[in-house]
C-alpha positions as CSV (number, residue, x, y, z in Angstrom):
1,X,-7.3,-22.6,34.0
2,X,-10.3,-20.4,34.0
3,X,-10.2,-16.9,32.5
4,X,-12.7,-14.4,31.4
5,X,-13.2,-13.1,28.0
6,X,-11.2,-10.2,28.1
7,X,-8.1,-12.1,29.7
8,X,-8.6,-14.7,26.9
9,X,-8.3,-11.9,24.2
10,X,-5.1,-10.8,25.8
11,X,-3.6,-14.2,26.1
12,X,-4.4,-14.9,22.6
13,X,-2.6,-11.8,21.4
14,X,0.3,-12.7,23.4
15,X,0.2,-16.2,21.7
16,X,0.3,-14.6,18.2
17,X,3.4,-12.6,19.2
18,X,1.4,-9.1,19.1
19,X,3.6,-6.5,20.6
20,X,1.7,-3.5,19.7
21,X,-2.2,-2.6,19.0
22,X,-3.9,0.7,17.9
23,X,-7.2,1.7,19.1
24,X,-9.6,4.0,21.0
25,X,-11.6,2.7,24.0
26,X,-15.4,3.0,24.7
27,X,-18.0,1.5,27.0
28,X,-18.5,-1.8,25.3
29,X,-14.7,-2.6,25.1
30,X,-13.8,-1.4,28.4
31,X,-13.3,-4.9,29.9
32,X,-10.6,-5.5,27.2
33,X,-9.0,-2.2,28.0
34,X,-8.9,-2.9,31.7
35,X,-7.1,-6.1,30.7
36,X,-4.6,-4.5,28.5
37,X,-3.8,-2.0,31.3
38,X,-2.5,-5.0,33.2
39,X,-0.4,-6.3,30.5
40,X,1.0,-3.0,29.3
41,X,4.6,-4.0,29.8
42,X,3.9,-6.7,27.2
43,X,1.7,-5.1,24.8
44,X,2.0,-1.4,23.7
45,X,-1.2,0.2,23.1
46,X,-1.0,3.2,20.9
47,X,-4.2,5.6,21.4
48,X,-4.9,7.4,18.0
49,X,-7.0,10.6,17.5
50,X,-9.7,8.6,15.6
51,X,-10.5,5.1,14.9
52,X,-9.9,5.3,11.4
53,X,-6.3,6.4,12.3
54,X,-6.1,3.1,14.5
55,X,-7.1,1.0,11.3
56,X,-4.5,2.8,9.0
57,X,-1.9,2.4,11.7
58,X,-2.4,-1.2,12.1
59,X,-2.3,-1.4,8.1
60,X,1.0,0.4,8.0
61,X,2.5,-1.7,10.8
62,X,1.5,-4.9,8.8
63,X,2.7,-3.6,5.5
64,X,6.1,-2.5,7.1
65,X,6.6,-5.5,9.2
66,X,5.1,-8.4,7.4
67,X,3.4,-9.3,10.7
68,X,-0.6,-9.0,11.6
69,X,-1.6,-5.6,12.6
70,X,-4.1,-5.2,15.2
71,X,-6.7,-2.5,15.8
72,X,-9.4,-2.2,18.5
73,X,-12.6,-0.1,18.7
74,X,-15.6,0.0,20.6
75,X,-19.3,-0.6,19.4
76,X,-21.5,1.5,17.0
77,X,-19.5,4.7,15.8
78,X,-16.2,3.3,17.1
79,X,-16.6,0.3,14.9
80,X,-18.0,2.0,11.8
81,X,-15.0,4.5,12.0
82,X,-12.7,1.3,11.4
83,X,-14.5,0.7,8.0
84,X,-12.5,2.7,5.8
85,X,-9.4,1.4,7.0
86,X,-10.5,-2.3,6.9
87,X,-11.7,-1.6,3.2
88,X,-8.3,-0.1,2.3
89,X,-6.4,-3.3,3.7
90,X,-8.8,-5.5,2.0
91,X,-8.4,-4.0,-1.5
92,X,-4.5,-4.3,-1.0
93,X,-4.3,-7.7,0.7
94,X,-3.0,-6.5,3.9
95,X,-3.2,-8.8,7.0
96,X,-4.9,-7.0,9.8
97,X,-7.3,-8.2,12.7
98,X,-9.8,-5.7,14.0
99,X,-11.3,-6.5,17.3
100,X,-14.5,-4.5,18.2
101,X,-16.8,-4.9,21.1
102,X,-20.7,-4.7,20.8
103,X,-23.5,-4.5,23.3
104,X,-24.4,-7.7,25.2
105,X,-26.0,-10.7,23.7
106,X,-29.4,-10.2,25.0
107,X,-29.3,-6.6,23.7
108,X,-28.3,-7.6,20.0
109,X,-30.9,-6.6,17.3
110,X,-32.9,-4.2,19.6
111,X,-31.3,-1.1,18.4
112,X,-29.6,-0.7,21.7
113,X,-27.5,2.3,22.5
114,X,-24.3,2.3,20.1
115,X,-25.2,-1.2,18.4
116,X,-24.2,-1.8,15.1
117,X,-24.2,-4.9,13.1
118,X,-20.6,-4.6,12.2
119,X,-20.1,-8.1,10.9
120,X,-22.8,-7.3,8.4
121,X,-21.3,-4.0,7.4
122,X,-17.8,-5.3,6.8
123,X,-18.8,-8.6,5.2
124,X,-18.0,-7.4,1.8
125,X,-14.5,-6.0,2.7
126,X,-13.1,-8.7,5.0
127,X,-11.5,-11.9,4.0
128,X,-13.7,-13.3,7.0
129,X,-15.5,-11.8,10.0
130,X,-17.0,-13.4,13.2
131,X,-19.4,-12.3,16.1
132,X,-18.5,-14.4,19.1
133,X,-21.7,-15.0,21.3
134,X,-20.1,-17.7,23.7
135,X,-17.0,-17.2,25.4
136,X,-16.2,-21.0,24.9
137,X,-15.6,-20.1,21.1
138,X,-13.5,-16.9,21.7
139,X,-9.9,-18.3,21.8
140,X,-10.2,-20.4,18.8
141,X,-12.0,-17.7,17.0
142,X,-9.2,-15.2,17.7
143,X,-6.7,-17.9,16.6
144,X,-8.5,-18.6,13.3
145,X,-8.7,-14.8,12.6
146,X,-4.9,-14.5,12.8
147,X,-4.4,-17.6,10.6
148,X,-6.8,-16.5,8.0
149,X,-5.5,-12.9,7.8
150,X,-2.1,-14.2,7.2
151,X,-2.5,-17.4,5.1
152,X,-2.6,-17.4,1.3
153,X,-3.6,-14.1,-0.2
154,X,-3.7,-11.9,3.0
155,X,-6.6,-9.7,4.0
156,X,-8.3,-8.1,7.2
157,X,-10.5,-10.2,9.5
158,X,-12.8,-8.7,12.0
159,X,-13.9,-10.4,15.4
160,X,-16.8,-8.7,17.0
161,X,-17.2,-9.6,20.8
162,X,-20.3,-8.7,22.8
163,X,-19.6,-7.0,26.1
164,X,-21.0,-9.8,28.2
165,X,-18.8,-12.4,26.5
166,X,-15.8,-10.3,27.6
167,X,-16.8,-10.7,31.2
168,X,-17.9,-14.4,31.0
169,X,-15.5,-17.0,32.4
170,X,-14.4,-20.4,30.8
171,X,-11.5,-22.8,30.5
172,X,-8.5,-21.4,28.6
173,X,-5.4,-23.6,27.6
174,X,-2.4,-21.7,25.8
175,X,-1.9,-22.9,22.3
176,X,1.6,-22.4,20.2
177,X,0.4,-21.1,16.7
178,X,1.5,-23.4,14.0
179,X,3.7,-21.8,11.1
180,X,1.8,-20.8,8.1
181,X,3.1,-22.6,5.1
182,X,3.3,-20.9,1.7
183,X,0.4,-22.0,-0.6
184,X,1.8,-24.2,-3.3
185,X,-1.0,-26.8,-3.5
186,X,-2.1,-25.7,-6.9
187,X,1.3,-25.4,-8.5
188,X,1.0,-28.0,-11.3
189,X,4.0,-29.3,-13.1
190,X,2.1,-28.9,-16.4
191,X,1.6,-25.3,-15.8
192,X,5.1,-24.7,-14.9
193,X,6.1,-26.5,-18.1
194,X,3.9,-24.3,-20.3
195,X,5.2,-21.2,-18.5
196,X,8.7,-22.2,-19.2
197,X,7.9,-23.1,-22.9
198,X,6.5,-19.6,-23.5
199,X,9.5,-17.9,-21.8
200,X,12.0,-20.1,-23.8
201,X,10.2,-19.2,-27.1
202,X,9.9,-15.3,-26.5
203,X,12.1,-13.0,-28.1
204,X,10.7,-10.0,-26.5
205,X,9.7,-10.9,-23.0
206,X,8.6,-8.3,-20.5
207,X,8.1,-8.7,-16.8
208,X,5.5,-6.8,-15.0
209,X,5.4,-7.1,-11.0
210,X,2.7,-6.2,-8.6
211,X,1.8,-6.3,-4.9
212,X,1.7,-10.1,-4.8
213,X,5.4,-10.1,-5.6
214,X,5.9,-7.5,-2.7
215,X,3.7,-9.6,-0.1
216,X,5.5,-12.9,-0.9
217,X,9.1,-11.1,-0.7
218,X,9.9,-12.8,-4.1
219,X,12.4,-10.0,-4.8
220,X,15.6,-12.4,-4.9
221,X,13.9,-14.9,-7.0
222,X,12.4,-12.4,-9.3
223,X,15.9,-10.9,-9.9
224,X,17.2,-14.5,-10.7
225,X,14.6,-14.9,-13.3
226,X,15.3,-11.6,-14.9
227,X,19.0,-12.1,-15.0
228,X,18.6,-15.5,-16.6
229,X,16.2,-14.3,-19.4
230,X,17.4,-10.8,-19.7
231,X,14.1,-9.1,-19.8
232,X,13.1,-5.5,-19.0
233,X,10.9,-5.0,-15.9
234,X,8.2,-2.8,-14.9
235,X,5.9,-2.5,-12.0
236,X,2.5,-1.4,-10.7
237,X,2.1,1.0,-8.0
238,X,1.5,-1.7,-5.4
239,X,4.8,-3.7,-6.8
240,X,7.3,-1.1,-6.0
241,X,10.4,-2.5,-4.4
242,X,9.8,-6.1,-5.8
243,X,12.5,-5.3,-8.3
244,X,15.3,-2.8,-7.6
245,X,14.4,0.7,-9.0
246,X,18.1,1.4,-9.8
247,X,18.5,-1.8,-11.9
248,X,19.4,-0.9,-15.6
249,X,16.5,-3.3,-16.7
250,X,14.0,-1.5,-14.7
251,X,11.7,0.7,-16.7
252,X,9.4,2.3,-14.3
253,X,5.7,2.3,-13.4
254,X,3.0,1.0,-15.8
255,X,-0.4,2.2,-16.4
256,X,-2.3,5.7,-16.3
257,X,0.8,7.5,-14.8
258,X,3.3,5.0,-15.9
259,X,6.5,5.8,-17.9
260,X,6.5,5.8,-21.7
261,X,9.1,3.2,-21.6
262,X,7.1,0.7,-19.7
263,X,3.7,1.2,-21.5
264,X,5.3,1.0,-24.8
265,X,7.4,-1.9,-23.7
266,X,4.2,-3.9,-22.7
267,X,2.6,-2.8,-25.9
268,X,5.5,-4.1,-28.1
269,X,6.5,-7.2,-26.2
270,X,5.6,-10.7,-27.4
271,X,5.3,-12.1,-23.9
272,X,4.2,-10.4,-20.7
273,X,5.2,-12.2,-17.6
274,X,2.8,-10.9,-14.9
275,X,3.9,-11.7,-11.2
276,X,1.3,-10.9,-8.4
277,X,-0.4,-8.5,-10.7
278,X,-4.5,-8.0,-10.5
279,X,-4.4,-6.1,-14.0
280,X,-6.5,-3.1,-12.3
281,X,-8.0,-0.5,-14.6
282,X,-5.4,2.0,-13.7
283,X,-2.8,-0.4,-15.0
284,X,-4.3,-1.8,-18.1
285,X,-6.2,1.2,-19.5
286,X,-8.4,-0.1,-22.4
287,X,-8.3,-3.9,-21.6
288,X,-9.2,-4.8,-25.0
289,X,-6.0,-3.3,-26.4
290,X,-3.6,-4.2,-23.3
291,X,-0.5,-6.1,-24.4
292,X,-2.4,-7.0,-27.7
293,X,0.9,-8.2,-29.5
294,X,1.9,-10.4,-26.5
295,X,1.0,-13.7,-25.0
296,X,0.4,-13.2,-21.1
297,X,1.7,-15.5,-18.3
298,X,0.0,-14.7,-15.2
299,X,1.4,-15.9,-11.8
300,X,-0.8,-15.1,-8.9
301,X,-1.9,-16.8,-5.5
302,X,-5.5,-16.1,-6.0
303,X,-7.5,-18.1,-8.8
304,X,-10.3,-15.5,-8.8
305,X,-7.6,-13.0,-10.4
306,X,-7.0,-15.4,-13.3
307,X,-8.8,-14.2,-16.4
308,X,-10.9,-11.7,-14.4
309,X,-9.7,-8.5,-16.0
310,X,-7.5,-9.7,-18.7
311,X,-7.5,-13.2,-20.6
312,X,-4.3,-14.9,-20.4
313,X,-2.4,-17.7,-22.2
314,X,-1.0,-19.5,-19.2
315,X,-1.1,-19.1,-15.7
316,X,0.4,-20.7,-12.4
317,X,-1.4,-20.4,-9.2
318,X,0.3,-20.3,-5.9
319,X,2.8,-18.2,-3.8
320,X,5.0,-16.1,-6.2
321,X,8.2,-16.7,-4.6
322,X,7.7,-20.6,-4.4
323,X,6.5,-20.5,-8.1
324,X,9.7,-18.5,-9.2
325,X,11.9,-21.0,-7.3
326,X,10.5,-23.9,-9.3
327,X,10.1,-21.9,-12.6
328,X,13.5,-20.3,-13.1
329,X,15.5,-23.6,-13.4
330,X,13.1,-24.8,-16.1
331,X,13.8,-21.8,-18.3
332,X,17.0,-21.4,-20.7
333,X,19.5,-18.7,-20.3
334,X,18.9,-16.0,-23.0
335,X,20.3,-12.6,-24.0
336,X,17.6,-10.7,-26.0
337,X,20.2,-7.9,-26.8
338,X,18.1,-6.4,-29.5
339,X,15.2,-6.1,-27.4
340,X,17.0,-4.6,-24.3
341,X,18.4,-2.1,-26.8
342,X,15.0,-1.1,-27.8
343,X,13.9,-0.5,-24.1
344,X,17.1,1.3,-23.4
345,X,16.1,3.7,-26.5
346,X,12.7,4.2,-25.1
347,X,14.1,5.0,-21.6
348,X,16.7,7.5,-23.4
349,X,14.0,9.1,-25.7
350,X,11.3,9.3,-23.1
351,X,12.6,10.0,-19.6
352,X,10.8,11.3,-16.6
353,X,11.3,15.2,-16.6
354,X,10.0,18.3,-14.8
355,X,10.8,22.0,-14.3
356,X,14.3,22.1,-12.6
357,X,14.4,25.7,-11.3
358,X,11.3,25.8,-9.0
359,X,9.9,24.0,-6.0
360,X,7.9,21.0,-7.4
361,X,6.6,17.5,-6.3
362,X,9.0,15.6,-8.3
363,X,11.9,17.9,-6.9
364,X,10.8,17.2,-3.3
365,X,10.8,13.3,-4.1
366,X,14.1,13.5,-5.6
367,X,15.6,15.3,-2.6
368,X,13.9,13.0,-0.1
369,X,15.6,10.0,-2.1
370,X,19.1,11.8,-1.8
371,X,18.7,12.8,1.9
372,X,17.6,9.3,2.8
373,X,19.9,7.5,0.6
374,X,16.9,5.6,-0.8
375,X,16.6,3.7,2.5
376,X,13.6,5.2,3.9
377,X,10.1,3.7,4.2
378,X,7.8,6.1,2.0
379,X,4.2,6.3,3.0
380,X,1.9,8.2,0.8
381,X,-1.9,9.6,0.9
382,X,-3.7,9.5,-2.6
383,X,-3.2,12.1,-5.6
384,X,-0.6,13.7,-7.4
385,X,1.9,13.4,-4.7
386,X,1.4,9.7,-4.6
387,X,2.2,9.5,-8.2
388,X,5.3,11.7,-8.0
389,X,6.4,9.5,-5.0
390,X,6.0,6.5,-7.1
391,X,7.9,7.9,-10.0
392,X,10.8,9.6,-8.4
393,X,11.8,7.7,-5.3
394,X,13.7,4.7,-6.3
395,X,12.6,1.6,-4.1
396,X,15.2,-0.8,-3.7
397,X,13.5,-3.7,-1.7
398,X,9.9,-4.7,-0.8
399,X,7.9,-2.9,2.0
400,X,9.6,0.4,1.2
401,X,6.4,2.2,-0.3
402,X,3.2,2.0,1.7
403,X,0.3,3.4,-0.1
404,X,-3.4,2.8,-0.8
405,X,-3.4,1.4,-4.2
406,X,-6.8,-0.3,-4.4
407,X,-9.2,1.8,-2.7
408,X,-7.4,5.2,-3.2
409,X,-8.0,6.4,0.3
410,X,-7.2,10.0,1.0
411,X,-6.3,10.4,4.8
412,X,-4.3,6.9,4.7
413,X,-0.9,8.1,5.2
414,X,-0.2,9.6,8.5
415,X,-1.8,6.8,10.5
416,X,-0.1,4.2,8.3
417,X,3.1,6.0,8.8
418,X,2.8,6.0,12.6
419,X,2.1,2.2,12.3
420,X,5.2,1.8,10.2
421,X,7.4,3.8,12.5
422,X,6.4,1.7,15.7
423,X,6.8,-1.5,13.7
424,X,10.2,-0.6,12.1
425,X,11.7,2.1,14.6
426,X,15.1,1.9,13.0
427,X,13.9,3.2,9.8
428,X,13.3,6.8,8.6
429,X,9.6,6.9,8.0
430,X,8.2,9.8,5.7
431,X,4.5,10.2,4.6
432,X,4.0,12.5,1.4
433,X,0.6,14.0,1.6
434,X,-1.4,16.5,-0.4
435,X,-3.0,19.5,1.6
436,X,-6.4,18.0,0.8
437,X,-5.2,14.5,2.3
438,X,-3.5,16.1,5.2
439,X,-6.8,17.9,6.3
440,X,-8.5,14.6,6.6
441,X,-6.0,13.0,9.0
442,X,-3.9,15.8,10.4
443,X,-5.3,15.2,13.9
444,X,-3.0,12.1,13.9
445,X,-0.1,14.6,14.3
446,X,-1.2,14.9,17.9
447,X,-0.7,10.9,18.3
448,X,2.8,11.1,16.9
449,X,3.5,14.1,19.3
450,X,1.9,12.3,22.3
451,X,4.2,9.2,21.9
452,X,7.1,11.2,20.4
453,X,6.9,8.9,17.2
454,X,9.3,10.7,14.9
455,X,7.5,10.5,11.7
456,X,8.0,13.2,8.9
457,X,5.0,14.4,7.3
458,X,5.7,16.2,3.9
459,X,2.8,18.1,2.6
460,X,2.8,18.9,-1.1
461,X,0.8,22.0,-0.5
462,X,-0.7,23.6,-3.8
463,X,-3.8,24.9,-2.3
464,X,-6.1,22.9,-4.5
465,X,-7.2,19.1,-4.8
466,X,-4.4,18.6,-7.2
467,X,-5.3,15.5,-9.1
468,X,-9.0,16.3,-9.5
469,X,-7.8,19.8,-10.6
470,X,-5.7,18.2,-13.2
471,X,-8.6,16.4,-14.7
472,X,-10.7,19.4,-14.6
473,X,-7.9,21.3,-16.5
474,X,-7.2,18.7,-19.1
475,X,-10.8,17.1,-19.5
476,X,-13.5,19.4,-17.9
477,X,-12.6,22.9,-19.7
478,X,-11.0,24.2,-16.6
479,X,-14.2,24.3,-14.4
480,X,-12.7,24.0,-11.2
481,X,-15.7,22.7,-9.2
482,X,-15.0,22.3,-5.4
483,X,-11.4,22.0,-5.8
484,X,-9.9,25.1,-4.7
485,X,-8.6,25.2,-0.9
486,X,-7.2,28.7,-1.0
487,X,-8.1,29.5,2.6
488,X,-5.9,30.7,5.7
489,X,-5.1,27.4,7.2
490,X,-1.5,27.6,8.4
491,X,0.1,24.1,8.5
492,X,3.2,25.2,10.4
493,X,1.2,26.6,13.2
494,X,-1.1,23.7,13.3
495,X,1.8,21.4,13.7
496,X,3.3,23.4,16.5
497,X,-0.2,23.4,18.2
498,X,-0.5,19.6,18.0
499,X,2.9,19.3,19.7
500,X,5.2,18.8,16.4
501,X,7.8,20.7,14.7
502,X,6.5,22.8,11.6
503,X,8.6,24.1,8.9
504,X,7.7,25.9,5.6
505,X,9.4,25.5,2.3
506,X,8.7,27.8,-0.6
507,X,11.9,27.7,-2.6
508,X,13.8,24.6,-3.9
509,X,17.1,25.9,-2.3
510,X,15.4,25.6,1.2
511,X,14.5,22.0,0.5
512,X,17.8,20.0,1.4
513,X,18.5,21.8,4.7
514,X,14.9,21.4,5.8
515,X,14.7,17.7,5.1
516,X,18.0,17.1,6.7
517,X,16.9,18.9,9.8
518,X,13.7,16.9,9.8
519,X,15.5,13.6,9.6
520,X,18.0,14.6,12.4
521,X,15.5,15.9,15.0
522,X,14.1,12.7,16.2
523,X,10.7,14.4,16.6
524,X,7.5,14.3,14.5
525,X,7.8,17.2,11.8
526,X,5.5,18.6,9.4
527,X,7.1,20.1,6.2
528,X,4.6,22.6,4.4
529,X,6.1,22.6,0.8
530,X,4.4,25.3,-1.3
531,X,4.1,24.3,-4.9
532,X,2.2,25.9,-8.0
533,X,-1.3,24.8,-8.2
534,X,-1.2,24.0,-11.8
535,X,1.9,21.5,-11.5
536,X,0.7,18.3,-13.1
537,X,1.7,14.6,-13.2
538,X,3.0,13.3,-16.3
539,X,3.2,11.0,-18.3
540,X,-0.6,10.4,-18.3
541,X,-3.1,8.0,-20.1
542,X,-6.7,9.3,-20.6
543,X,-9.3,7.1,-18.7
544,X,-10.4,4.2,-20.9
545,X,-7.6,4.8,-23.5
546,X,-4.9,2.0,-24.3
547,X,-1.8,2.6,-22.4
548,X,0.3,3.3,-25.5
549,X,-1.6,6.7,-25.7
550,X,0.3,7.7,-23.1
551,X,1.1,11.5,-23.4
552,X,3.3,14.2,-21.4
553,X,3.9,17.9,-21.3
554,X,5.8,17.8,-24.8
555,X,2.9,16.2,-26.5
556,X,0.5,18.9,-25.2
557,X,2.8,21.5,-26.5
558,X,2.8,20.0,-29.9
559,X,-0.9,19.8,-29.9
560,X,-1.0,23.6,-29.3
């Protein structure tokens, strides 16, 4: 049958099972929006307050559901406003498809009104991108975009469609998408045998799990391996939930704000089994001294990550879940009682701790955990609150923590929380933000209120840019350059003005009741939690130092 380009876009979205898109209209994309209007009973469109919010919402939807998230924007500034969200998804391997419109083909390259070479702009931050200049190519391009976004190591794909292509007519025939198989092409028997040999010879194995284990949903297979070899387990920020955070073998997060038990465990182990980890600088610290007593086994889907940041002794390339299915039967059952006793000692001697009497970031996280029974989807922005959420909420399964780990995007959280709640309406969804981050995306409270999407925005409000101030306090002689936010902005009134419920919390005794009310209301809520401006995230590793140089507040007191 003959359809125009806009009809083809919508039909291809339906082919892919898309039920929700996030976006913001404009002149170049009007034809597509007109077609979406006609299919509003099949595809829900969420109008965000800003295109960046749409890209983050598509990201949050994808992370929470495991499906491809979709965002739409018009040409020029509409398209460029997606860039930060696309880069965020790229760094964290999140499958989204961004559909932008552009000026007509005859006007391309002529500095036309609201024209931008968005494929050129996004080339370094997409898995692939397209500009479709012939309507005959449109359907297959969109189908390829979804396949590329999802297969292998996921990532964002952008499709740019000139306006005249959205109006042009061609033949269209529906196609049922083929299932995307897990990548096992490069899983070699000799690699598995070498990996099994290293594990069997190890006396002090340590498992470190990253975002790849979450993406592959390898939690069941990971637990089977850990139980068989009796090894302690730490995770990266992106690996939260791949291994149960309340399991006795769990030691906490690794890296700059990781626990002493994990950082010292990695330093003392004789074999580090890294599953879906890219060995980022915030995890390894001084790369030349990382896990220097250990051999390293690296399991990852992307060959570009092998030996990129850390040289390893053995690697197995492919989907983490499929590799673990093959590897676990090949390893011998072990006990490692002495090694596990050492890890228990580290956990007992160096627990996470904080001031118990006052309202603090950690106190907020622990109370959120209690009120939600550890079953919420936690979204975060970036900064101190992000680290507290990683340290003090115990994640039991994959896709529970949605956070910008690679790009570190302030302003990510609220849009992502909206996307997550739309995708998983049965879940309580809570975004943890600092007051600096909240200022960057607080306009999306209006989006949540417009559609009555009951997300809970918890603002850890210390009236400063907390993480930057912490560095200024510890390493810059207390010169607080441009980090103080001590002004008269009232987040409670702001929430109410945007159509949400606002509550202020100034004492720890007020915390439980406010959180329970927020969860029960079924409306968007902003909780303004006032904490001290000099509360710090501990433990901490100085930039460039080996991770065993981790220190906490007790170490600072000893130095004084």
